Amino acid sequence: MIQILNILEGYPVTVYGHNSAKSIHLMAEAMKRAYADRSLYLGDEDFVKVPLKKLTSKEYATVLRQNIDNEKATPSSAISPGKFLPYESNETTHFSIADKFGNAVSNTYTINFSYGSGIVVEGAGFLLNNEMDDFSAKPGVPNAYGLTGGEANKIEPNKRMLSSMSPTIVKRNGKNFLVTGSPGGSRIITTTLQVLMNVIDHGLNIQSAVAAPRIHHQWLPDELRIEEGLSPDTLRVLRERGHKVQQKAAMGASQSILIKNGIMTGGADPRRSTAFAAGL
Ligand code: DON
């Protein structure tokens, strides 16, 4: 009922009048769309997960309303239950994969910001990125991540913009040992660095290595950016040494694998709700 009401909310049904053809037309159009969803999604919630939030959201009603023809009935055969896409992270993603033979893939990919440049390629259904921001537009002018640059990274035909993406495979005795990488814009390099250091220099297991609080400095702005969770004593000492310590949002999301003595362990970064480590 809420779904139908949400759809009808977009029309001045009072003006159209009680049981007028116009009102009934719109009511019927809203009803058949809601019932199509009912056929697929509704059932005992002790058994099935009903996407109630989505079905009753105003946004979804707006989408449904968009393909209602104000004059003509849409045949039921042209209406199917809504397809709800699973949650998708809105920016850069990293995954690490290794197989039983020790082969490994470290992959970071990006459209830069949420929805890239906001342009969908007609007929193809994918978004164009906005990687142009990774060029330096003008000497000394920071990009969205606060990175500055000059000549070397200026915009030129056929040139690739600078990227911080650092998909990494560390080898030990010629064999893949650590597979890692991260999203996070300018923080990618320092995030990945700390995963490496946490494992190699500090002996942390892979999950602790990706979860441990991180720090970041990118020259400009001159601040030592930190995550929550560092000891107050450490921060006091750093401030005494002249560091401008700034606690900001969590950085990166490093999905990593450690391969040691033939055993693989995965570290899923708790900073992203969709992080996942699995052996298949
Ligand atoms: O290639 C780069 O350095 C950027 N386009 C990465 C952007 C990024 O990681 C955004 N997400 N978290």
XYZ file of N, CA and C and ligand atoms in Angstrom:
852
model
N 0.832 -1.193 0.000
C 0.000 0.000 0.000
C 0.879 1.260 0.000
N 1.951 1.172 0.818
C 2.855 2.344 0.876
C 3.506 2.572 -0.487
N 3.885 1.490 -1.126
C 4.514 1.637 -2.450
C 3.552 2.318 -3.434
N 2.318 1.902 -3.423
C 1.319 2.490 -4.341
C 1.100 3.967 -3.986
N 0.994 4.234 -2.690
C 0.790 5.624 -2.264
C 1.975 6.501 -2.652
N 3.185 5.934 -2.499
C 4.378 6.707 -2.886
C 4.330 7.077 -4.366
N 3.909 6.138 -5.189
C 3.834 6.434 -6.626
C 2.775 7.512 -6.876
N 1.614 7.337 -6.259
C 0.507 8.265 -6.520
C 0.757 9.665 -5.957
N 1.638 9.724 -4.970
C 1.979 11.008 -4.357
C 2.456 12.031 -5.401
N 2.962 11.517 -6.506
C 3.486 12.409 -7.549
C 2.395 13.013 -8.433
N 1.135 12.727 -8.150
C 0.055 13.241 -9.018
C -0.986 13.989 -8.175
N -1.570 15.020 -8.747
C -2.621 15.746 -7.995
C -3.962 15.008 -8.101
N -4.036 13.857 -7.438
C -5.232 13.010 -7.611
C -6.506 13.695 -7.108
N -6.360 14.562 -6.110
C -7.554 15.283 -5.629
C -8.123 16.134 -6.759
N -7.204 16.769 -7.478
C -7.628 17.615 -8.613
C -8.249 16.740 -9.707
N -7.636 15.585 -9.932
C -8.157 14.719 -11.006
C -9.541 14.165 -10.667
N -9.834 14.097 -9.359
C -11.192 13.727 -8.951
C -11.363 12.266 -8.618
N -12.285 12.052 -7.683
C -12.578 10.695 -7.225
C -13.149 9.841 -8.354
N -12.485 8.722 -8.597
C -12.930 7.778 -9.630
C -13.060 8.369 -11.028
N -12.339 9.454 -11.250
C -12.286 9.953 -12.640
C -11.398 8.991 -13.430
N -11.519 9.007 -14.735
C -10.714 8.103 -15.574
C -9.237 8.372 -15.350
N -8.892 9.630 -15.188
C -7.494 10.005 -14.996
C -6.941 9.400 -13.703
N -7.718 9.552 -12.637
C -7.280 8.990 -11.338
C -7.183 7.482 -11.411
N -8.193 6.845 -11.943
C -8.202 5.376 -11.993
C -7.054 4.869 -12.860
N -6.814 5.576 -13.956
C -5.691 5.188 -14.822
C -4.394 5.149 -14.010
N -4.138 6.232 -13.293
C -2.883 6.308 -12.536
C -2.853 5.303 -11.394
N -3.980 5.121 -10.738
C -4.052 4.130 -9.656
C -3.744 2.736 -10.194
N -4.336 2.408 -11.337
C -4.108 1.078 -11.926
C -2.642 0.906 -12.306
N -2.053 1.959 -12.860
C -0.635 1.881 -13.260
C 0.259 1.667 -12.035
N -0.044 2.396 -10.957
C 0.743 2.235 -9.732
C 0.531 0.840 -9.147
N -0.709 0.403 -9.141
C -1.031 -0.903 -8.545
C -0.309 -2.037 -9.251
N -0.340 -2.037 -10.585
C 0.261 -3.195 -11.262
C 1.767 -3.253 -11.055
N 2.381 -2.092 -10.933
C 3.832 -2.091 -10.675
C 4.138 -2.643 -9.284
N 3.351 -2.237 -8.308
C 3.568 -2.728 -6.944
C 3.280 -4.233 -6.855
N 2.249 -4.664 -7.548
C 1.918 -6.097 -7.501
C 2.955 -6.951 -8.239
N 3.572 -6.373 -9.257
C 4.655 -7.110 -9.935
C 5.788 -7.352 -8.943
N 6.109 -6.338 -8.148
C 7.150 -6.499 -7.126
C 6.715 -7.498 -6.062
N 5.446 -7.412 -5.694
C 4.915 -8.353 -4.693
C 5.165 -9.791 -5.130
N 4.963 -10.043 -6.431
C 5.072 -11.420 -6.930
C 6.474 -11.982 -6.723
N 7.470 -11.115 -6.775
C 8.846 -11.608 -6.659
C 9.389 -11.512 -5.238
N 9.098 -10.401 -4.585
C 9.831 -10.106 -3.353
C 9.103 -10.444 -2.059
N 7.772 -10.448 -2.071
C 7.091 -10.566 -0.784
C 6.872 -12.018 -0.366
N 7.106 -12.290 0.885
C 6.922 -13.609 1.461
C 7.175 -13.486 2.954
N 7.029 -14.576 3.664
C 7.239 -14.569 5.109
C 8.667 -14.152 5.427
N 8.776 -13.080 6.173
C 10.118 -12.542 6.460
C 10.953 -13.455 7.361
N 10.332 -14.480 7.940
C 11.129 -15.472 8.671
C 11.870 -16.373 7.690
N 11.466 -16.326 6.422
C 12.067 -17.203 5.414
C 12.824 -16.431 4.336
N 12.288 -15.281 3.966
C 12.932 -14.535 2.874
C 13.250 -13.114 3.325
N 14.293 -12.582 2.691
C 14.662 -11.204 3.013
C 13.921 -10.284 2.048
N 12.951 -9.558 2.573
C 12.147 -8.669 1.728
C 12.834 -7.290 1.676
N 13.096 -6.779 0.465
C 13.772 -5.466 0.393
C 12.793 -4.322 0.669
N 12.307 -4.332 1.903
C 11.231 -3.417 2.290
C 11.606 -1.948 2.136
N 12.821 -1.660 2.565
C 13.274 -0.269 2.518
C 13.228 0.255 1.095
N 13.766 -0.575 0.198
C 13.847 -0.183 -1.216
C 12.431 -0.048 -1.798
N 11.614 -1.069 -1.540
C 10.268 -1.079 -2.122
C 9.443 0.112 -1.660
N 9.663 0.534 -0.427
C 8.833 1.621 0.103
C 9.537 2.977 0.057
N 10.670 3.036 -0.664
C 11.385 4.315 -0.692
C 10.767 5.265 -1.721
N 10.880 6.523 -1.423
C 10.365 7.566 -2.334
C 11.133 7.537 -3.655
N 12.450 7.242 -3.534
C 13.285 7.240 -4.749
C 12.804 6.161 -5.707
N 12.509 4.998 -5.163
C 12.059 3.911 -6.031
C 10.712 4.269 -6.674
N 9.850 4.898 -5.892
C 8.547 5.318 -6.442
C 8.750 6.293 -7.597
N 9.731 7.173 -7.439
C 10.012 8.145 -8.512
C 10.445 7.419 -9.775
N 11.288 6.399 -9.607
C 11.747 5.633 -10.771
C 10.552 4.952 -11.450
N 9.698 4.352 -10.649
C 8.532 3.663 -11.228
C 7.612 4.650 -11.946
N 7.435 5.787 -11.339
C 6.547 6.811 -11.918
C 7.036 7.232 -13.306
N 8.376 7.201 -13.454
C 8.934 7.692 -14.724
C 8.481 6.878 -15.929
N 8.150 5.600 -15.727
C 7.684 4.904 -16.927
C 6.170 4.663 -16.948
N 5.486 5.502 -16.212
C 4.016 5.493 -16.329
C 3.629 6.499 -17.400
N 2.861 6.027 -18.362
C 2.349 6.915 -19.407
C 1.042 7.520 -18.886
N 0.963 8.827 -18.892
C -0.217 9.503 -18.315
C -1.496 9.227 -19.093
N -1.332 8.811 -20.346
C -2.518 8.643 -21.199
C -2.830 7.176 -21.476
N -1.797 6.367 -21.567
C -1.995 4.986 -22.056
C -1.620 3.951 -21.011
N -2.394 2.887 -20.965
C -2.079 1.796 -20.036
C -0.846 1.033 -20.514
N 0.069 0.746 -19.588
C 1.207 -0.115 -19.937
C 0.727 -1.559 -19.791
N 0.829 -2.390 -20.848
C 0.397 -3.774 -20.679
C 1.200 -4.472 -19.588
N 0.556 -5.326 -18.820
C 1.263 -6.027 -17.733
C 2.457 -6.802 -18.253
N 2.357 -7.270 -19.520
C 3.468 -8.030 -20.089
C 4.732 -7.170 -20.223
N 4.552 -5.857 -20.202
C 5.727 -4.982 -20.319
C 6.246 -4.544 -18.951
N 5.644 -5.081 -17.919
C 6.079 -4.699 -16.562
C 6.645 -5.933 -15.864
N 7.830 -5.796 -15.301
C 8.349 -6.913 -14.501
C 8.789 -6.378 -13.146
N 8.968 -7.281 -12.188
C 9.407 -6.820 -10.870
C 10.717 -6.045 -10.977
N 10.877 -5.048 -10.096
C 12.093 -4.222 -10.136
C 13.340 -5.057 -9.881
N 14.405 -4.629 -10.516
C 15.691 -5.327 -10.271
C 16.505 -4.446 -9.337
N 16.811 -4.974 -8.188
C 17.591 -4.194 -7.239
C 19.035 -4.644 -7.288
N 19.884 -3.716 -7.635
C 21.300 -4.063 -7.723
C 21.899 -4.155 -6.323
N 22.850 -5.054 -6.146
C 23.494 -5.106 -4.831
C 24.292 -3.836 -4.579
N 24.586 -3.583 -3.324
C 25.353 -2.402 -2.969
C 26.674 -2.371 -3.724
N 27.000 -1.217 -4.257
C 28.275 -1.082 -4.954
C 29.024 0.110 -4.373
N 30.273 -0.106 -4.051
C 31.057 0.989 -3.498
C 31.170 2.097 -4.541
N 31.221 3.328 -4.061
C 31.096 4.428 -5.015
C 32.411 4.926 -5.589
N 33.497 4.270 -5.309
C 34.732 4.830 -5.852
C 35.730 3.726 -6.157
N 36.967 3.949 -5.788
C 38.029 3.014 -6.141
C 37.922 1.716 -5.327
N 38.344 0.621 -5.938
C 38.252 -0.680 -5.291
C 39.574 -1.423 -5.474
N 39.927 -2.181 -4.485
C 41.107 -3.035 -4.652
C 40.748 -4.478 -4.328
N 41.231 -5.408 -5.123
C 41.170 -6.801 -4.687
C 42.492 -7.508 -4.935
N 42.751 -8.499 -4.056
C 43.957 -9.323 -4.153
C 43.499 -10.769 -4.269
N 44.106 -11.489 -5.184
C 43.716 -12.887 -5.396
C 44.980 -13.740 -5.524
N 44.959 -14.938 -4.956
C 46.077 -15.875 -5.166
C 45.487 -17.263 -5.344
N 46.115 -18.077 -6.189
C 45.595 -19.433 -6.373
C 46.513 -20.452 -5.696
N 46.114 -21.720 -5.787
C 46.861 -22.742 -5.043
C 48.264 -22.959 -5.591
N 48.516 -22.465 -6.803
C 49.862 -22.605 -7.370
C 50.771 -21.442 -6.972
N 50.192 -20.484 -6.258
C 50.990 -19.337 -5.827
C 50.932 -18.165 -6.797
N 50.158 -18.316 -7.888
C 49.958 -17.165 -8.783
C 49.140 -16.109 -8.046
N 49.370 -14.864 -8.381
C 48.647 -13.815 -7.663
C 48.268 -12.662 -8.580
N 47.171 -12.014 -8.226
C 46.744 -10.794 -8.916
C 46.517 -9.729 -7.851
N 47.047 -8.552 -8.109
C 46.769 -7.411 -7.246
C 46.154 -6.364 -8.153
N 44.907 -5.983 -7.897
C 44.222 -5.111 -8.834
C 43.520 -3.939 -8.133
N 43.898 -2.730 -8.519
C 43.188 -1.547 -8.036
C 42.565 -0.895 -9.255
N 41.296 -0.572 -9.187
C 40.698 0.117 -10.335
C 39.776 1.221 -9.865
N 39.590 2.190 -10.740
C 38.963 3.423 -10.267
C 38.210 4.157 -11.362
N 37.162 4.881 -10.957
C 36.606 5.916 -11.848
C 36.820 7.274 -11.172
N 37.657 7.273 -10.186
C 38.038 8.435 -9.373
C 36.971 8.789 -8.350
N 36.010 9.634 -8.673
C 35.017 9.988 -7.652
C 33.742 9.181 -7.832
N 32.838 9.385 -6.899
C 31.539 8.724 -6.994
C 30.917 9.037 -8.353
N 30.569 8.006 -9.067
C 29.950 8.133 -10.392
C 30.870 8.798 -11.417
N 32.155 8.789 -11.182
C 33.123 9.304 -12.154
C 32.786 10.714 -12.582
N 32.632 10.895 -13.897
C 32.286 12.227 -14.382
C 30.774 12.408 -14.439
N 30.043 11.384 -13.998
C 28.578 11.489 -13.981
C 27.964 11.250 -15.345
N 28.775 10.779 -16.299
C 28.256 10.570 -17.661
C 28.217 9.073 -17.963
N 27.048 8.592 -18.331
C 26.907 7.177 -18.690
C 26.995 7.073 -20.213
N 27.766 6.121 -20.705
C 27.891 5.933 -22.150
C 26.576 5.352 -22.674
N 25.944 6.104 -23.539
C 24.619 5.713 -24.006
C 24.651 4.334 -24.664
N 23.745 3.501 -24.263
C 23.647 2.176 -24.858
C 24.621 1.176 -24.273
N 25.629 1.654 -23.564
C 26.641 0.736 -23.023
C 26.456 0.549 -21.522
N 25.922 1.564 -20.874
C 25.576 1.398 -19.463
C 26.724 1.521 -18.484
N 27.871 2.043 -18.915
C 28.929 2.252 -17.916
C 29.295 3.726 -17.830
N 29.868 4.052 -16.702
C 30.194 5.454 -16.419
C 31.576 5.830 -16.931
N 31.699 7.063 -17.360
C 33.034 7.578 -17.692
C 33.680 8.104 -16.413
N 34.992 7.909 -16.317
C 35.680 8.349 -15.107
C 35.921 9.870 -15.135
N 36.421 10.371 -14.029
C 36.889 11.766 -14.048
C 38.352 11.826 -13.610
N 39.128 10.980 -14.248
C 40.559 10.897 -13.940
C 41.319 12.169 -14.306
N 40.690 13.065 -15.064
C 41.404 14.301 -15.429
C 41.873 15.044 -14.182
N 41.169 14.834 -13.068
C 41.563 15.498 -11.826
C 42.923 15.005 -11.325
N 43.362 13.867 -11.863
C 44.683 13.362 -11.455
C 45.830 14.056 -12.194
N 45.502 14.816 -13.228
C 46.512 15.704 -13.828
C 46.664 16.911 -12.923
N 47.798 17.609 -13.048
C 47.839 18.880 -12.314
C 47.391 19.972 -13.280
N 46.302 20.616 -12.894
C 45.643 21.580 -13.783
C 46.492 22.834 -13.953
N 47.116 23.255 -12.854
C 47.968 24.452 -12.862
C 49.065 24.211 -11.847
N 50.280 24.706 -12.111
C 51.348 24.480 -11.123
C 50.931 24.978 -9.747
N 51.117 24.114 -8.768
C 50.865 24.518 -7.380
C 49.408 24.483 -6.949
N 48.489 24.237 -7.879
C 47.071 24.219 -7.493
C 46.682 22.779 -7.131
N 46.205 22.586 -5.916
C 45.920 21.208 -5.490
C 44.718 20.599 -6.198
N 44.775 19.297 -6.402
C 43.599 18.605 -6.949
C 42.682 18.233 -5.782
N 41.692 17.399 -6.066
C 40.697 17.098 -5.036
C 41.293 16.395 -3.826
N 42.445 15.762 -4.003
C 43.083 15.075 -2.875
C 44.152 15.949 -2.226
N 44.214 17.208 -2.662
C 45.188 18.128 -2.086
C 46.574 17.964 -2.666
N 46.699 17.130 -3.724
C 48.014 16.913 -4.327
C 48.343 18.065 -5.273
N 49.589 18.513 -5.208
C 50.006 19.553 -6.141
C 51.000 18.955 -7.131
N 51.168 19.615 -8.252
C 52.113 19.125 -9.257
C 52.489 20.252 -10.187
N 53.259 19.917 -11.192
C 53.700 20.952 -12.124
C 53.838 20.395 -13.516
N 54.931 20.764 -14.164
C 55.226 20.387 -15.559
C 55.063 18.893 -15.831
N 55.680 18.086 -14.957
C 55.747 16.650 -15.236
C 54.369 16.022 -15.361
N 53.403 16.589 -14.651
C 52.066 15.998 -14.659
C 51.036 16.959 -15.244
N 51.504 17.865 -16.118
C 50.535 18.782 -16.739
C 49.765 18.054 -17.848
N 48.644 18.614 -18.234
C 47.800 17.973 -19.245
C 48.433 18.120 -20.626
N 48.630 16.980 -21.291
C 49.148 17.005 -22.666
C 48.475 15.903 -23.461
N 48.368 16.082 -24.789
C 47.734 15.041 -25.598
C 48.450 13.704 -25.448
N 47.665 12.643 -25.421
C 48.180 11.270 -25.348
C 48.942 10.942 -24.064
N 48.839 11.800 -23.075
C 49.594 11.582 -21.837
C 48.671 10.986 -20.777
N 49.221 10.115 -19.951
C 48.428 9.574 -18.854
C 48.634 10.393 -17.598
N 47.546 10.625 -16.898
C 47.626 11.363 -15.639
C 48.301 10.497 -14.580
N 48.878 11.182 -13.599
C 49.560 10.467 -12.527
C 48.533 9.763 -11.648
N 48.870 8.562 -11.206
C 47.965 7.839 -10.321
C 48.698 7.446 -9.049
N 47.963 7.454 -7.948
C 48.537 6.960 -6.686
C 48.315 5.469 -6.520
N 47.544 4.877 -7.430
C 47.214 3.462 -7.256
C 48.498 2.627 -7.240
N 48.587 1.757 -6.266
C 49.827 0.990 -6.057
C 49.533 -0.485 -5.828
N 48.948 -1.156 -6.816
C 48.759 -2.594 -6.625
C 50.124 -3.243 -6.444
N 50.257 -4.072 -5.417
C 51.594 -4.510 -5.015
C 51.664 -6.022 -4.795
N 52.710 -6.630 -5.329
C 53.011 -8.024 -4.996
C 54.457 -8.061 -4.503
N 54.637 -8.469 -3.266
C 55.990 -8.581 -2.706
C 56.415 -10.043 -2.823
N 57.626 -10.252 -3.330
C 58.125 -11.623 -3.455
C 59.157 -11.902 -2.381
N 59.161 -13.128 -1.907
C 60.222 -13.558 -0.980
C 60.821 -14.822 -1.586
N 62.129 -14.825 -1.742
C 62.830 -15.942 -2.399
C 62.178 -16.297 -3.732
N 61.806 -15.292 -4.481
C 61.253 -15.508 -5.827
C 59.796 -15.931 -5.840
N 59.184 -16.072 -4.666
C 57.782 -16.531 -4.634
C 56.889 -15.422 -4.099
N 55.657 -15.373 -4.630
C 54.714 -14.368 -4.150
C 54.493 -14.537 -2.651
N 54.618 -13.436 -1.938
C 54.584 -13.487 -0.472
C 53.446 -12.625 0.090
N 53.362 -11.404 -0.431
C 52.343 -10.480 0.066
C 51.655 -9.822 -1.119
N 50.331 -9.939 -1.175
C 49.546 -9.348 -2.263
C 48.677 -8.277 -1.623
N 48.843 -7.038 -2.058
C 48.114 -5.978 -1.361
C 47.884 -4.759 -2.253
N 47.239 -3.747 -1.719
C 46.907 -2.531 -2.456
C 45.695 -1.902 -1.787
N 45.257 -0.771 -2.301
C 44.167 -0.065 -1.618
C 43.560 1.013 -2.500
N 42.316 1.390 -2.260
C 41.811 2.665 -2.769
C 42.242 3.775 -1.806
N 41.793 4.992 -2.046
C 42.046 6.057 -1.067
C 42.722 7.289 -1.623
N 42.688 7.465 -2.946
C 43.277 8.679 -3.535
C 44.737 8.813 -3.152
N 45.101 10.004 -2.689
C 46.511 10.257 -2.370
C 47.010 9.356 -1.236
N 46.091 8.790 -0.449
C 46.494 7.952 0.688
C 46.808 6.514 0.302
N 46.633 6.191 -0.972
C 46.854 4.806 -1.406
C 48.305 4.383 -1.144
N 49.219 5.253 -1.516
C 50.650 4.912 -1.422
C 51.031 4.638 0.034
N 50.618 5.539 0.920
C 51.015 5.396 2.319
C 50.261 4.254 3.014
N 49.039 4.023 2.573
C 48.280 2.894 3.131
C 48.980 1.585 2.801
N 49.321 1.428 1.520
C 49.955 0.177 1.078
C 51.320 0.017 1.736
N 52.041 1.114 1.831
C 53.340 1.111 2.514
C 53.226 0.567 3.935
N 52.192 1.020 4.644
C 52.059 0.600 6.046
C 51.667 -0.861 6.182
N 50.909 -1.370 5.209
C 50.590 -2.802 5.251
C 51.894 -3.590 5.091
N 52.712 -3.168 4.147
C 54.014 -3.827 3.927
C 54.867 -3.776 5.199
N 54.972 -2.570 5.765
C 55.821 -2.403 6.954
C 55.276 -3.195 8.136
N 53.946 -3.192 8.279
C 53.337 -3.910 9.407
C 53.658 -5.397 9.363
N 53.680 -5.942 8.145
C 53.966 -7.376 8.001
C 55.464 -7.631 8.093
N 56.229 -6.890 7.276
C 57.650 -7.222 7.119
C 58.494 -6.722 8.295
N 58.249 -5.495 8.700
C 59.104 -4.928 9.753
C 58.584 -5.204 11.155
N 57.244 -5.287 11.262
C 56.684 -5.396 12.619
C 56.085 -6.762 12.914
N 56.101 -7.646 11.926
C 55.672 -9.025 12.168
C 54.190 -9.202 12.472
N 53.357 -8.237 12.094
C 51.919 -8.387 12.351
C 51.321 -9.429 11.412
N 50.280 -10.119 11.874
C 49.587 -11.005 10.937
C 48.805 -10.133 9.954
N 48.342 -10.720 8.867
C 47.818 -9.898 7.777
C 46.558 -9.122 8.182
N 45.711 -9.729 9.010
C 44.496 -9.011 9.417
C 44.840 -7.809 10.296
N 45.767 -8.026 11.238
C 46.189 -6.899 12.088
C 46.885 -5.841 11.247
N 47.636 -6.298 10.245
C 48.389 -5.353 9.405
C 47.457 -4.420 8.642
N 46.335 -4.940 8.157
C 45.427 -4.057 7.406
C 44.539 -3.241 8.347
N 44.287 -3.779 9.542
C 43.360 -3.089 10.445
C 44.039 -1.979 11.256
N 45.325 -2.099 11.505
C 46.013 -1.159 12.405
C 45.811 0.290 11.984
N 45.678 1.215 12.951
C 45.503 2.631 12.619
C 46.654 3.133 11.756
N 46.317 4.009 10.815
C 47.345 4.463 9.863
C 47.618 5.955 10.005
N 48.746 6.316 9.449
C 49.114 7.738 9.396
C 49.389 8.100 7.933
N 49.406 9.406 7.644
C 49.649 9.835 6.257
C 50.214 11.246 6.256
N 51.235 11.434 5.424
C 51.727 12.797 5.159
C 52.014 12.909 3.673
N 51.517 13.962 3.026
C 51.720 14.088 1.573
C 52.415 15.408 1.209
N 53.273 15.868 2.093
C 54.037 17.101 1.919
C 53.138 18.323 2.066
N 52.191 18.473 1.171
C 51.229 19.564 1.277
C 49.821 18.979 1.264
N 48.954 19.358 2.152
C 49.194 20.274 3.262
C 50.177 19.684 4.273
N 50.870 20.581 4.972
C 51.864 20.115 5.940
C 51.164 19.675 7.218
N 50.576 18.514 7.143
C 49.911 17.963 8.328
C 50.163 16.466 8.390
N 50.263 15.977 9.598
C 50.388 14.536 9.798
C 48.981 14.029 10.079
N 48.412 13.455 9.044
C 47.034 12.985 9.174
C 47.037 11.624 9.865
N 46.173 11.463 10.824
C 46.121 10.180 11.539
C 44.692 9.671 11.601
N 44.593 8.375 11.801
C 43.293 7.764 12.062
C 43.100 7.647 13.566
N 41.876 7.371 13.945
C 41.549 7.083 15.337
C 42.359 5.877 15.820
N 42.738 5.860 17.067
C 43.287 4.622 17.622
C 44.769 4.662 17.952
N 45.425 5.809 17.710
C 46.835 5.891 18.114
C 46.892 6.338 19.574
N 47.951 5.947 20.237
C 48.029 6.268 21.662
C 48.202 7.772 21.871
N 47.512 8.340 22.863
C 47.642 9.776 23.150
C 49.075 10.152 23.489
N 49.806 9.230 24.115
C 51.207 9.519 24.455
C 52.027 9.729 23.190
N 51.805 8.843 22.214
C 52.526 8.944 20.939
C 52.206 10.280 20.271
N 50.919 10.653 20.301
C 50.515 11.907 19.645
C 51.154 13.114 20.332
N 51.235 13.047 21.657
C 51.854 14.156 22.397
C 53.319 14.306 21.979
N 54.021 13.175 21.892
C 55.438 13.220 21.521
C 55.588 13.777 20.100
N 54.717 13.345 19.208
C 54.795 13.817 17.814
C 54.558 15.325 17.753
N 53.587 15.811 18.514
C 53.303 17.261 18.530
C 54.494 18.016 19.093
N 55.114 17.437 20.116
C 56.303 18.088 20.700
C 57.424 18.189 19.671
N 57.441 17.237 18.743
C 58.481 17.261 17.699
C 58.140 18.194 16.552
N 56.995 18.826 16.635
C 56.639 19.820 15.617
C 55.688 19.327 14.548
N 55.158 18.128 14.702
C 54.194 17.642 13.702
C 52.821 18.266 13.947
N 52.185 18.651 12.838
C 50.813 19.170 12.968
C 49.866 17.990 12.816
N 49.525 17.400 13.922
C 48.738 16.157 13.889
C 47.252 16.471 13.706
N 46.654 15.856 12.709
C 45.224 16.057 12.436
C 44.532 14.717 12.346
N 43.568 14.475 13.210
C 42.803 13.232 13.077
C 41.637 13.447 12.131
N 41.594 12.615 11.086
C 40.518 12.746 10.098
C 39.897 11.379 9.843
N 39.087 11.303 8.802
C 38.388 10.050 8.492
C 39.372 8.924 8.196
N 38.879 7.704 8.327
C 39.705 6.525 8.038
C 40.234 6.588 6.607
N 41.383 5.957 6.398
C 42.039 6.036 5.079
C 42.204 4.652 4.473
N 41.865 4.552 3.199
C 42.139 3.329 2.441
C 41.226 2.169 2.799
N 41.417 1.077 2.096
C 40.689 -0.178 2.349
C 41.524 -1.260 1.672
N 42.449 -1.806 2.454
C 43.452 -2.677 1.848
C 43.047 -4.147 1.972
N 42.697 -4.744 0.886
C 42.355 -6.176 0.908
C 43.632 -6.941 0.519
N 44.114 -7.767 1.425
C 45.469 -8.305 1.258
C 45.551 -9.800 1.533
N 46.593 -10.405 0.968
C 46.836 -11.838 1.199
C 48.299 -12.037 1.564
N 48.533 -12.889 2.559
C 49.900 -13.261 2.916
C 50.070 -14.742 2.606
N 51.141 -15.071 1.892
C 51.384 -16.485 1.564
C 52.688 -16.889 2.258
N 52.554 -17.705 3.283
C 53.721 -18.042 4.112
C 53.732 -19.537 4.331
N 54.854 -20.172 4.041
C 54.993 -21.627 4.203
C 53.847 -22.379 3.534
N 53.453 -21.892 2.360
C 52.396 -22.558 1.603
C 50.994 -22.307 2.136
N 50.885 -21.507 3.191
C 49.546 -21.225 3.746
C 49.165 -19.785 3.418
N 47.929 -19.633 2.916
C 47.463 -18.283 2.584
C 46.540 -17.766 3.668
N 46.768 -16.531 4.082
C 45.817 -15.891 5.004
C 45.384 -14.576 4.390
N 44.115 -14.269 4.565
C 43.568 -13.047 3.966
C 43.287 -12.014 5.030
N 43.482 -10.767 4.676
C 43.146 -9.662 5.581
C 42.142 -8.754 4.904
N 40.923 -8.671 5.483
C 39.891 -7.793 4.913
C 39.843 -6.526 5.745
N 39.901 -5.410 5.086
C 40.010 -4.132 5.796
C 38.677 -3.738 6.422
N 38.634 -3.621 7.753
C 37.353 -3.303 8.409
C 36.849 -1.896 8.099
N 37.658 -1.096 7.415
C 37.205 0.259 7.097
C 36.094 0.265 6.058
N 35.953 -0.814 5.310
C 34.856 -0.874 4.327
C 33.926 -2.026 4.668
N 32.645 -1.709 4.705
C 31.679 -2.722 5.134
C 31.636 -3.901 4.161
N 32.042 -3.674 2.921
C 31.954 -4.749 1.930
C 33.245 -5.570 1.845
N 34.219 -5.251 2.704
C 35.486 -5.982 2.666
C 35.252 -7.453 3.004
N 36.024 -8.327 2.380
C 35.728 -9.745 2.496
C 36.975 -10.538 2.180
N 37.314 -11.497 3.032
C 38.436 -12.384 2.737
C 37.903 -13.801 2.730
N 38.217 -14.554 1.702
C 37.669 -15.909 1.621
C 38.625 -16.837 0.905
N 38.581 -18.121 1.264
C 39.331 -19.147 0.553
C 38.326 -20.063 -0.113
N 38.511 -20.314 -1.387
C 37.523 -21.147 -2.098
C 38.165 -22.447 -2.545
O 44.504 7.041 -9.576
C 44.396 7.738 -8.560
O 45.322 8.050 -7.859
C 42.993 8.163 -8.148
N 42.185 8.270 -9.316
C 42.441 7.209 -7.144
C 41.116 7.655 -6.608
C 40.690 6.916 -5.417
O 41.371 6.081 -4.881
C 39.372 7.301 -4.891
N 38.934 6.452 -3.849
N 38.948 6.097 -2.828
